[in-house]
Structure formats: C-alpha cells, structure tokens
Amino acid sequence: MSADTDTFLHLSRPLGPAPVGAQPTTSPLNVAIQPQALFSILDHSLRRNKDQDRVIGTLLGTRSEDGTSVSIENCYAVPHTETQEQVEVDMDYQKTMLSLHLRANPREVLVGWYATSSELNTFSALIQNFYGQQGDGTFPHPAVHLTVSTDPGQPPESRTYISAPIGVTAERAADSCLFIPVPHEVKYGDAERSGLELISSAKERDDRTIGIVSDVESLERNIEYVLEMLERVRTYVSDVLDEEERPSPALGQFLLNTLSLAPRVEAADIERDFNNHIQDVLMVSYLASTIRTQIDLSNRLATAALTTGGTEGQQNGATDGAGKGQQTGQRQRRNTQQTTHALLEILSIPFEAIKMAGGPNGAHPVDGSFTAAEYRRIHPAGYVAALKVRQDDGTETVITELPAILSYIASLSPERELLGHTPLEVAQVIEWIAWLSGTLHGQGYGAFLRNVRFASAELPGTNEETLAVIKETGRKKVLWCYDRVEARVGEGHAAHERLTIADLPLLPFWIWGRKHLSVDNMAASYPRYTAVIKELLKVPGVKEAVEQEGHTDWVRQLL
C-alpha cells in the first residue's frame, strides 16, 4: 500500500533560519500505521457526500521519546468543505473531538491528519500548518500527513509526509510548505491478522458476508495450518535427501535452529496438558456465565418490585342506561392493564399483577384481598391502572395515569430507548401517548362506552335520548381518531420507525375497533394501523401478555 515506484526530492532540515513558531529539526524517520486506522479512513471515504472529492480527519497515536518513530493507531473525521477557491475546516469541532479523544485515551497524542486523495495542493499546506502549529497542534514535533487514495477499481495506496518551511513572504507562510515523504509500514499483530483474514475471506462469497468463527473452529484452523507447514517442510527435506531438490544451507540452518527450540515432550504428556487446559477453559467459561447471570439477576431485582392492577370479568350493577354505562366503562379500563402488562413483559421486569373487577363502588381485587374503599386509598379515582413501586428502602410510591406509568417503566431500561433517543423524539412519543390517552381513550371511548361521564340521570333533561347523542358523538370521535392514526403512523411503528411505548396503546384500541365499533375488517379499513399491530405482536412478550388478558382469538385472527 505504499508508493515505492515514485521518486521524491529529499531535503535535510533545517532549511535556513526558521521563522517564529516553526517546527524544530526533529522529524520522524518511520511511521507505523495500525489497520484499524486505515479501516476508519476508508469507511469515512465511503460515507462522504457525492460532491466531495476527498475527506479529511485527525490522526492519533503514539510517538517515541526522541520523536523518530510515530505509530498511527486511531483517527476521526473532521467536517470540511472544499472548492477551487477556498477550503473551510470546522476548527471548533476538531478541538472538541480532540479533547474528548485524549480524555478517553490519555496514552494517545495528536500526530497529524489524513486525506483520501493523493493530491497535494495549497489547501493541503494550509491544513498541514494548522495541525503543526503551537498550542493545539503537534508542535514541537512535525505533523504527519497521511494520504490514502480511494479511486474506484484501484487498490488503496497510502503515502506519508512531513513538511518543511520554505522561503516565502510572511503573507504566504500560512498556506505554503514543502511536503517531504517519509517511509511507513502497516503493522498488525496476531489478533489484527486473524480479523483481516476473516474479513478477506468474505470476498469469495456472493453476499460479501462471513460469520464469526468460534474459538474451537479457530483452534482447528490454526492446527490445520501448522500441519500444512510441517508437511511442506517434510516434503522439502525428503526431496533434498533424495537429491530431487537443490539444498540450501541457509534454509537448513534455519530449520535446525527452529527445531532445536522445540521442547522434547512425549505425546502422552502433550495430550494430558492439552486436556487439562481444556478443562481450565471450560471452568473459566462456566464461571463467567454464572457471573453474568448473577449480575443480570441483581440488576433486575434492583430496578423495582412493581405491582399493577387491572380489571377482569363482568361487572354487577343496574340494568338501566347509567348501569350499562358503568358496566362497559369498567370493561374499558382493561386498556391500561394490557398496555402496562405488555411493556413489563417486553423489558422482562419482575412484577406482581393483581386482577381487578369493577363494581358499583369502583374497582376491587378479584381475590378479595382488599375492598374497593381500600383501593381508593391507593387510587383516589378508583379505576385502573395503578402502579405501586417498592423501593430498596421499603418505601412505596403509587403512580397513576397511563402516560406516567409507561414513561416510568420505559425509563428503567434506558438502553432500549423506548422513550426515544433525542429530547425531540421523547417529546413526540409523549405527545402520542397523551393524545391516545386523553383524546381517543378519554373523549372518544369515554363518551361511547361510558356516556354517563358526560351526563347524569339526576340532572333535568338527561334521558335515554341524551345519552344516545353522547354515545354517537363518542363513536364519531373514535372513528376520527382512527383515521388520524392511519395517517400518522410510520412503516410498522407509530413514531421514529422503531419500537417505542407509543406503539403499545394502539394494540387494545385496534381490538376495540372490532369488538365495540363492529369494524369487521380492520386490516382493510386501516392497513397502516394494522401493520403496526402485526409488528408489535412480533416483539417478545407482547403476544403472551395479550393472550393472558383473554384476547387469544383476536391475536389468532390477526396473525
């Protein structure tokens, strides 16, 4: 990957009196490049904009005490724009990223910069002087400039340079310098070599992919490789003894020295040591697996012990208009139980679910462990869901309302980003949940399934006709909300094209569309909405939670 056929003019330094701030005479005699740095540069080149001829970035690595040897071990991209007339480099970004990298890797230092083009021009000199300056540059050492050609259809070619000042006016000093080539080599250890060989083997496959081999498979390949080398040596020695191959004293001396270093061990001893080593490896693997399991269990127990409440079964009550509204309204509350239950299953958070049933005095547990009046001490409104969080110190906190419950549970596993990744995404997810909970659930289904929320039989003029009008208004509100959901959802998810807690409340509302609104073919009426539900049921834990809530038939019909 080096330019061995080109000729260069080499100059000795210094070139006369150096101006103030110029680099000292010490220059690297050799540059070593680690393969991970080259991969990062090539990846940056592949991701560049179509109108960019080249991209640049900063080189990090180590330098010997005398400055004669530089090892390039890391790099990062630096935004820049370049035209025929000018070049702009984001200096603030470069300084910020350099500070972060040096804080994360104190052993590394700034060694120079790279460009994905072999061309050297005035802009190259300007950038070179920036990286070699005092303060934020490589001073008192010269900055190393690495060029990597990325021409399509051509193998990558790398060159390394340092720079020397030349006699120009003060006005041209900033964008003038003489680039001096220095020798370089790509160095990699056994670990890097194994990775490179694995990546290289993918070029023979049509899909350009290769799987990671296990330790046993890697050991088998290495043993086969050693056996092949031994067979080649045996064949060569046999041919020399049979006078079929011309002997080489140098090669014979090398083989003699190599074999003399091998210890004389019996085959039985080698087999015994190998088996003992395998047992040690298996024991370490078993202990590591046990520790991972213990850590995972500790994390789950440390999050919280969660208790949720929901409703189940038919409600008892009067059979007049108000009584029917209470009955369907209590059944409606199962939405929050299904949604909360599914989220807890997705995150594998331990919890205790208490089945609830509705009655004239409000929700109460099916097992009779406490009364409806006692439940109102937990949730003053008397409906579900209520989430009781038990902290490590024994204190308990009750969270009510679906947006708050889902947001809290999602925050227990921030790495899943179920609330969103950026502050804007979080706001959009919360907007979805608040709208579904307040408009579709509260106003739409609240008026449709529990019209007595908006009227009372004790008020003059309240009769069956008024309740029917309220119910019809709620039905229209629900259908309007469904149309809006159909228009707003993305490809398979409600927001951001990935799973968030905004997807979960959509599932029970889809079931209600068939159950309460008699929309027999939800898939045909709302295809995008249905696609979101199908994707949601593929998430581990969701299907199980819905079936446990008694909706097995609906899930089977959908799938």
XYZ file of C-alpha atoms in Angstrom:
559
model
C 0.000 0.000 0.000
C 2.970 2.311 -0.287
C 4.256 4.290 -3.237
C 7.544 2.525 -3.952
C 7.886 3.487 -7.604
C 7.712 7.273 -7.216
C 10.774 9.463 -6.860
C 10.975 12.384 -4.466
C 13.284 15.249 -3.626
C 14.571 14.754 -0.089
C 15.792 17.809 1.796
C 17.759 17.990 5.013
C 16.368 20.138 7.788
C 16.590 22.913 8.846
C 16.420 24.882 5.596
C 17.909 28.031 6.984
C 16.672 30.385 9.665
C 13.265 29.187 10.779
C 10.531 31.761 11.419
C 8.947 32.195 14.807
C 6.673 29.270 15.572
C 8.276 26.976 13.005
C 8.813 23.322 13.815
C 12.151 22.105 15.203
C 14.534 19.876 13.307
C 13.305 16.596 14.806
C 11.359 14.611 12.223
C 10.022 11.034 12.240
C 12.150 8.530 10.390
C 9.463 5.876 10.290
C 5.661 5.839 10.521
C 3.736 2.723 11.535
C 0.023 2.553 10.641
C -2.365 0.272 12.501
C -5.034 -1.405 10.318
C -7.959 -0.083 12.389
C -6.965 3.462 11.456
C -6.956 2.594 7.740
C -10.379 0.949 8.047
C -11.771 4.083 9.680
C -10.364 6.246 6.881
C -11.830 4.010 4.170
C -15.182 3.971 5.946
C -15.136 7.776 6.121
C -14.422 7.903 2.397
C -17.362 5.611 1.613
C -19.727 7.831 3.635
C -18.679 11.114 2.063
C -21.091 13.324 0.152
C -21.322 12.827 -3.600
C -19.958 16.303 -4.314
C -16.822 15.781 -2.180
C -13.614 14.742 -3.905
C -11.867 13.981 -0.653
C -12.453 13.966 3.099
C -10.036 14.760 5.893
C -9.619 13.829 9.523
C -7.306 13.802 12.523
C -4.685 11.129 13.246
C -3.996 9.983 16.804
C -1.356 7.610 18.067
C 1.887 7.376 19.964
C 5.325 8.894 19.419
C 8.702 7.701 20.669
C 10.574 9.846 23.172
C 13.042 11.093 20.562
C 10.260 11.692 18.034
C 11.848 9.485 15.351
C 9.046 6.909 15.329
C 5.295 7.512 15.091
C 2.527 4.926 15.374
C -0.894 5.889 13.937
C -3.471 3.958 15.961
C -6.691 5.942 15.792
C -8.437 8.653 13.792
C -11.700 10.538 13.460
C -13.352 12.538 10.695
C -13.365 16.350 10.630
C -16.088 18.165 8.649
C -14.798 20.390 5.889
C -15.900 21.925 2.606
C -13.539 22.482 -0.282
C -13.924 24.308 -3.593
C -11.499 25.592 -6.224
C -11.273 28.933 -4.431
C -11.328 28.127 -0.722
C -11.404 25.471 1.973
C -13.292 25.581 5.273
C -12.462 23.292 8.186
C -14.604 23.126 11.330
C -11.896 24.140 13.826
C -14.221 24.104 16.832
C -15.323 20.544 16.045
C -11.697 19.458 15.690
C -10.705 20.938 19.058
C -13.731 19.479 20.850
C -13.268 15.968 19.414
C -9.539 16.051 20.135
C -10.221 16.934 23.762
C -12.746 14.091 24.110
C -10.468 11.523 22.464
C -7.471 12.463 24.578
C -9.623 12.275 27.693
C -10.818 8.785 26.742
C -7.346 7.633 25.590
C -4.710 9.510 27.634
C -1.911 7.432 26.094
C -2.569 8.772 22.599
C -1.429 12.136 21.241
C -2.154 14.202 18.156
C 0.235 13.094 15.388
C -1.232 14.656 12.221
C -4.071 14.392 9.726
C -5.226 12.349 6.760
C -6.862 12.959 3.382
C -8.477 10.489 0.985
C -6.606 11.801 -2.040
C -3.002 11.599 -3.203
C -3.093 15.197 -4.433
C -1.093 17.833 -2.569
C -2.126 21.444 -3.128
C -2.211 24.843 -1.447
C -5.096 23.774 0.749
C -3.063 20.768 1.902
C -0.296 23.125 3.001
C -2.789 25.313 4.848
C -4.237 22.337 6.756
C -0.747 20.947 7.404
C 0.361 24.209 9.005
C -2.792 24.219 11.142
C -2.070 20.729 12.522
C 1.605 21.519 13.092
C 1.107 24.816 14.914
C 1.855 25.577 18.550
C -0.844 25.179 21.158
C -3.466 22.920 19.568
C -1.075 21.314 17.057
C 1.755 18.780 17.163
C 4.485 21.347 17.938
C 7.390 20.822 18.709
C 7.052 17.706 16.508
C 6.084 17.915 12.832
C 2.594 16.868 11.825
C 2.354 13.661 9.807
C 0.163 13.858 6.708
C -1.256 10.515 5.532
C -2.840 10.282 2.072
C -4.953 7.271 1.128
C -6.122 7.014 -2.462
C -9.661 5.672 -2.775
C -10.124 5.602 -6.546
C -12.821 3.111 -7.629
C -11.420 -0.056 -9.124
C -7.895 0.684 -7.885
C -6.213 -0.771 -4.794
C -5.795 1.738 -1.944
C -2.408 3.438 -1.913
C -1.019 5.225 1.114
C 1.750 7.793 1.480
C 3.080 9.673 4.487
C 4.672 13.113 4.606
C 6.035 15.665 6.967
C 6.550 19.284 5.979
C 9.348 21.833 5.938
C 9.069 25.626 5.755
C 10.118 27.287 2.510
C 11.301 30.801 1.782
C 8.146 32.760 1.039
C 6.699 36.056 2.157
C 5.002 36.415 5.518
C 1.617 36.686 3.784
C 2.079 33.249 2.119
C 3.667 31.466 5.075
C 0.330 30.086 6.340
C -0.525 28.286 3.091
C 2.978 27.319 1.962
C 5.187 24.400 2.927
C 7.259 21.668 1.330
C 5.941 18.115 1.812
C 8.734 15.613 2.434
C 7.890 11.894 2.043
C 8.817 9.620 4.931
C 8.807 5.801 4.964
C 5.872 3.989 6.503
C 4.541 0.478 7.002
C 1.279 -1.138 8.020
C 1.745 -3.135 11.219
C -0.654 -5.592 12.778
C -0.437 -8.244 15.445
C -1.835 -11.755 15.595
C -5.286 -10.527 16.656
C -5.482 -7.997 13.810
C -4.191 -10.580 11.352
C -6.936 -13.032 12.319
C -9.553 -10.329 11.844
C -8.137 -9.257 8.482
C -8.000 -12.836 7.223
C -11.610 -13.343 8.306
C -12.739 -10.181 6.521
C -10.704 -11.070 3.448
C -12.378 -14.478 3.206
C -15.732 -12.736 2.613
C -14.610 -11.540 -0.842
C -15.098 -15.050 -2.234
C -18.781 -15.090 -1.205
C -21.595 -13.661 -3.294
C -23.213 -11.834 -0.357
C -19.831 -10.485 0.858
C -20.556 -11.637 4.414
C -18.784 -14.039 6.739
C -19.728 -15.379 10.131
C -17.558 -15.131 13.237
C -15.916 -18.465 13.957
C -15.887 -19.935 17.440
C -12.747 -20.484 19.489
C -12.804 -24.207 18.741
C -13.107 -23.593 14.990
C -10.264 -21.077 15.138
C -8.105 -23.596 17.000
C -8.926 -26.230 14.392
C -7.929 -23.911 11.533
C -4.646 -22.990 13.241
C -3.793 -26.634 13.830
C -4.527 -27.443 10.184
C -2.324 -24.531 9.120
C 0.555 -25.805 11.298
C 0.139 -29.308 9.895
C 0.302 -27.932 6.350
C 3.543 -26.088 7.133
C 5.048 -29.219 8.692
C 4.056 -31.234 5.618
C 5.754 -28.695 3.332
C 8.932 -28.864 5.416
C 8.878 -32.682 5.451
C 8.401 -32.785 1.673
C 11.284 -30.353 1.146
C 13.654 -32.296 3.407
C 12.719 -35.576 1.712
C 13.334 -34.085 -1.739
C 16.739 -32.787 -0.624
C 17.725 -36.213 0.762
C 16.572 -37.865 -2.462
C 18.576 -35.293 -4.434
C 15.410 -34.102 -6.141
C 15.685 -30.623 -4.667
C 18.714 -28.325 -4.556
C 19.844 -27.949 -0.926
C 20.020 -24.535 0.707
C 22.497 -24.202 3.584
C 20.739 -21.084 4.877
C 17.339 -22.769 4.922
C 18.821 -25.893 6.507
C 20.444 -23.823 9.262
C 17.135 -22.012 9.865
C 15.235 -25.309 10.186
C 17.897 -26.695 12.522
C 17.713 -23.641 14.772
C 13.912 -23.762 14.778
C 13.695 -27.436 15.668
C 16.301 -27.067 18.387
C 13.987 -24.641 20.180
C 11.115 -27.151 20.327
C 10.998 -28.961 23.697
C 11.234 -32.731 23.710
C 7.929 -33.836 25.200
C 6.246 -37.200 24.950
C 2.939 -37.375 23.080
C 1.149 -38.615 26.200
C 2.358 -35.590 28.154
C 1.148 -33.228 25.420
C -2.283 -34.872 25.407
C -2.506 -34.681 29.213
C -1.561 -30.994 29.301
C -3.959 -30.219 26.471
C -6.880 -31.895 28.244
C -6.053 -30.081 31.474
C -6.013 -26.785 29.593
C -9.414 -27.542 28.044
C -10.837 -28.227 31.494
C -9.472 -24.926 32.754
C -11.033 -23.096 29.813
C -14.403 -24.768 30.408
C -14.258 -23.869 34.096
C -13.482 -20.211 33.331
C -16.293 -20.143 30.748
C -18.726 -21.629 33.263
C -17.735 -19.140 35.969
C -18.044 -16.218 33.532
C -21.535 -17.376 32.524
C -22.533 -17.710 36.177
C -21.281 -14.214 36.975
C -23.167 -12.722 34.001
C -26.353 -14.439 35.163
C -25.841 -13.180 38.719
C -25.245 -9.603 37.534
C -28.330 -9.702 35.301
C -30.442 -11.052 38.161
C -29.128 -8.382 40.531
C -29.932 -5.632 38.023
C -33.475 -6.908 37.605
C -34.043 -7.127 41.351
C -32.564 -3.664 41.880
C -34.835 -1.899 39.407
C -38.038 -2.203 41.399
C -40.697 -4.597 42.550
C -43.717 -3.490 40.554
C -47.352 -4.136 41.315
C -50.033 -3.488 38.725
C -53.820 -3.616 38.937
C -56.409 -4.301 36.234
C -60.000 -5.387 35.783
C -61.396 -8.758 34.880
C -64.795 -10.340 34.283
C -68.311 -8.963 34.107
C -69.469 -6.227 36.448
C -72.563 -6.241 38.600
C -74.887 -3.278 38.527
C -78.228 -1.914 37.469
C -79.570 -2.582 34.001
C -80.709 0.943 33.200
C -78.797 3.376 30.994
C -76.482 4.515 33.752
C -75.810 0.973 34.862
C -74.895 -0.103 31.344
C -72.539 2.800 31.056
C -70.747 1.767 34.265
C -70.515 -1.826 33.084
C -68.934 -1.047 29.702
C -66.803 1.648 31.249
C -65.295 -0.793 33.742
C -64.537 -3.160 30.868
C -62.926 -0.271 29.032
C -60.356 0.164 31.756
C -58.608 -3.033 30.723
C -56.728 -0.948 28.160
C -54.217 0.297 30.706
C -53.741 -3.175 32.171
C -52.971 -4.716 28.752
C -50.574 -1.931 27.800
C -48.723 -1.913 31.129
C -48.560 -5.713 31.229
C -47.092 -5.863 27.705
C -44.381 -3.280 28.491
C -43.317 -5.134 31.638
C -43.080 -8.357 29.626
C -41.018 -6.661 26.895
C -38.456 -5.394 29.421
C -38.550 -8.630 31.499
C -39.131 -6.607 34.675
C -40.390 -8.676 37.649
C -43.842 -7.591 38.798
C -46.906 -8.780 40.674
C -50.200 -8.345 38.833
C -53.407 -8.075 40.845
C -56.559 -8.947 38.915
C -59.271 -6.347 39.415
C -63.025 -6.372 38.844
C -65.399 -3.431 38.607
C -68.479 -2.879 40.698
C -70.942 -0.198 41.806
C -68.394 1.173 44.286
C -65.418 1.048 41.903
C -62.654 -1.441 41.167
C -61.781 -4.141 43.690
C -59.480 -7.207 43.560
C -60.936 -10.486 42.340
C -59.344 -12.448 45.180
C -60.951 -10.163 47.785
C -57.617 -9.250 49.360
C -58.928 -5.693 49.911
C -62.120 -3.735 49.325
C -62.992 -1.069 46.760
C -62.810 1.545 49.517
C -59.293 0.419 50.404
C -58.318 0.565 46.731
C -59.444 4.200 46.608
C -56.775 4.932 49.205
C -54.276 3.730 46.595
C -56.023 5.365 43.628
C -58.494 8.088 44.699
C -60.353 7.861 41.358
C -60.946 4.154 41.927
C -60.029 2.925 38.439
C -57.041 1.137 36.933
C -54.214 1.048 36.313
C -52.224 1.902 39.396
C -48.530 1.089 39.646
C -47.091 0.640 43.118
C -43.293 0.901 43.109
C -41.490 -0.629 46.056
C -38.069 0.979 46.606
C -34.993 -0.641 48.132
C -35.546 1.187 51.440
C -39.037 -0.303 51.759
C -40.975 2.838 50.848
C -43.799 2.559 48.331
C -44.915 5.092 45.726
C -48.085 4.859 43.645
C -48.100 6.069 40.020
C -51.382 6.527 38.155
C -52.377 7.570 34.620
C -51.133 5.644 31.607
C -48.599 8.208 30.209
C -46.844 8.434 33.582
C -46.839 4.658 34.122
C -45.433 3.841 30.684
C -42.817 6.601 30.886
C -41.584 5.381 34.263
C -41.348 1.723 33.232
C -39.529 2.638 29.998
C -37.015 4.718 31.987
C -35.952 1.590 33.909
C -34.253 0.307 30.728
C -32.831 3.457 29.072
C -30.636 1.397 26.733
C -33.776 0.207 24.896
C -34.668 3.864 24.056
C -38.402 3.103 24.216
C -38.991 6.747 25.098
C -36.902 7.963 22.170
C -33.261 8.832 21.583
C -33.201 12.641 21.473
C -35.215 15.161 23.527
C -37.333 15.861 20.447
C -38.096 12.162 19.960
C -39.060 11.852 23.648
C -41.453 14.797 23.279
C -43.042 13.229 20.186
C -43.528 9.867 21.926
C -45.143 11.546 24.928
C -47.346 13.526 22.522
C -48.590 10.245 21.043
C -49.356 8.700 24.452
C -51.071 11.821 25.783
C -53.255 12.081 22.664
C -54.213 8.398 22.737
C -54.951 8.516 26.454
C -56.766 11.857 26.529
C -58.494 12.179 23.133
C -59.080 8.658 21.807
C -59.491 6.947 25.175
C -60.931 9.682 27.365
C -63.081 11.691 24.974
C -63.828 9.126 22.260
C -64.307 5.806 24.016
C -65.221 7.595 27.231
C -68.322 9.089 25.594
C -69.047 5.981 23.507
C -68.700 3.336 26.236
C -69.391 5.408 29.332
C -71.715 8.196 28.352
C -72.689 8.850 31.971
C -69.313 10.538 32.369
C -70.727 13.418 30.362
C -74.315 13.391 31.736
C -76.131 12.459 34.923
C -79.605 10.992 35.400
C -80.107 13.398 38.310
C -79.909 16.487 36.068
C -83.078 17.792 34.352
C -83.293 16.897 30.683
C -80.985 13.897 30.966
C -82.665 10.885 29.424
C -82.015 7.960 27.116
C -82.083 10.244 24.087
C -79.381 12.500 25.559
C -77.200 9.525 26.420
C -77.650 8.181 22.890
C -76.499 11.502 21.412
C -73.425 11.474 23.660
C -72.660 7.899 22.639
C -72.962 8.705 18.924
C -70.706 11.730 19.392
C -68.137 9.486 21.037
C -68.370 6.953 18.202
C -67.655 9.649 15.618
C -64.736 10.892 17.721
C -63.272 7.404 17.833
C -63.554 6.936 14.058
C -61.918 10.332 13.506
C -59.068 9.295 15.794
C -58.643 6.022 13.882
C -58.358 7.946 10.621
C -55.725 10.177 12.191
C -53.770 7.174 13.482
C -53.883 5.668 9.973
C -52.436 8.884 8.550
C -49.768 9.461 11.233
C -48.175 6.041 11.803
C -44.937 5.158 10.086
C -43.808 1.939 8.432
C -44.518 -0.613 11.144
C -44.294 1.768 14.117
C -46.094 4.803 15.460
C -43.009 7.003 15.759
C -39.372 7.095 14.582
C -39.573 3.809 12.581
C -38.683 1.729 15.649
C -40.407 0.353 18.725
C -41.398 2.927 21.356
C -44.011 2.987 24.089
C -46.241 4.925 21.672
C -46.919 1.615 19.863
C -48.335 -0.211 22.891
C -51.668 1.641 23.458
C -52.545 1.149 19.782
C -52.998 -2.614 20.296
C -56.091 -2.608 22.584
C -57.668 0.183 20.532
C -57.297 -1.988 17.416
C -59.070 -4.844 19.238
C -61.800 -2.466 20.413
C -62.414 -1.400 16.824
C -63.645 -4.898 16.027
C -65.243 -5.547 19.402
C -67.119 -2.312 20.143
C -67.372 -0.499 16.796
C -68.128 -3.679 14.811
C -65.424 -2.884 12.240
C -65.128 -6.453 10.949
C -62.188 -5.850 8.623
C -59.801 -3.542 10.475
C -56.949 -4.643 8.182
C -58.752 -3.401 5.074
C -60.078 -0.223 6.682
C -56.803 0.698 8.379
C -53.897 -1.146 6.643
C -51.054 1.032 8.039
C -52.511 0.824 11.535
C -52.809 -2.970 11.174
C -49.180 -3.200 10.025
C -48.093 -1.534 13.270
C -50.091 -4.081 15.306
C -48.583 -7.024 13.420
C -45.060 -5.735 14.045
C -45.889 -5.166 17.713
C -47.107 -8.746 18.179
C -43.706 -9.968 16.925
C -41.967 -8.305 19.886
C -41.167 -10.944 22.537
C -43.600 -10.659 25.452
C -46.394 -8.726 23.726
C -48.309 -11.682 22.307
C -48.033 -13.533 25.610
C -49.327 -10.555 27.578
C -52.309 -10.059 25.263
C -53.235 -13.749 25.419
C -53.019 -13.709 29.210
C -55.512 -10.834 29.164
C -58.006 -13.083 27.356
C -57.610 -11.941 23.728
C -56.220 -15.144 22.204
C -58.897 -15.309 19.493
C -58.225 -11.740 18.358
C -54.492 -12.413 18.101
C -55.025 -15.597 16.073
C -57.379 -13.818 13.669
C -54.865 -11.022 13.151
C -51.881 -13.300 12.582
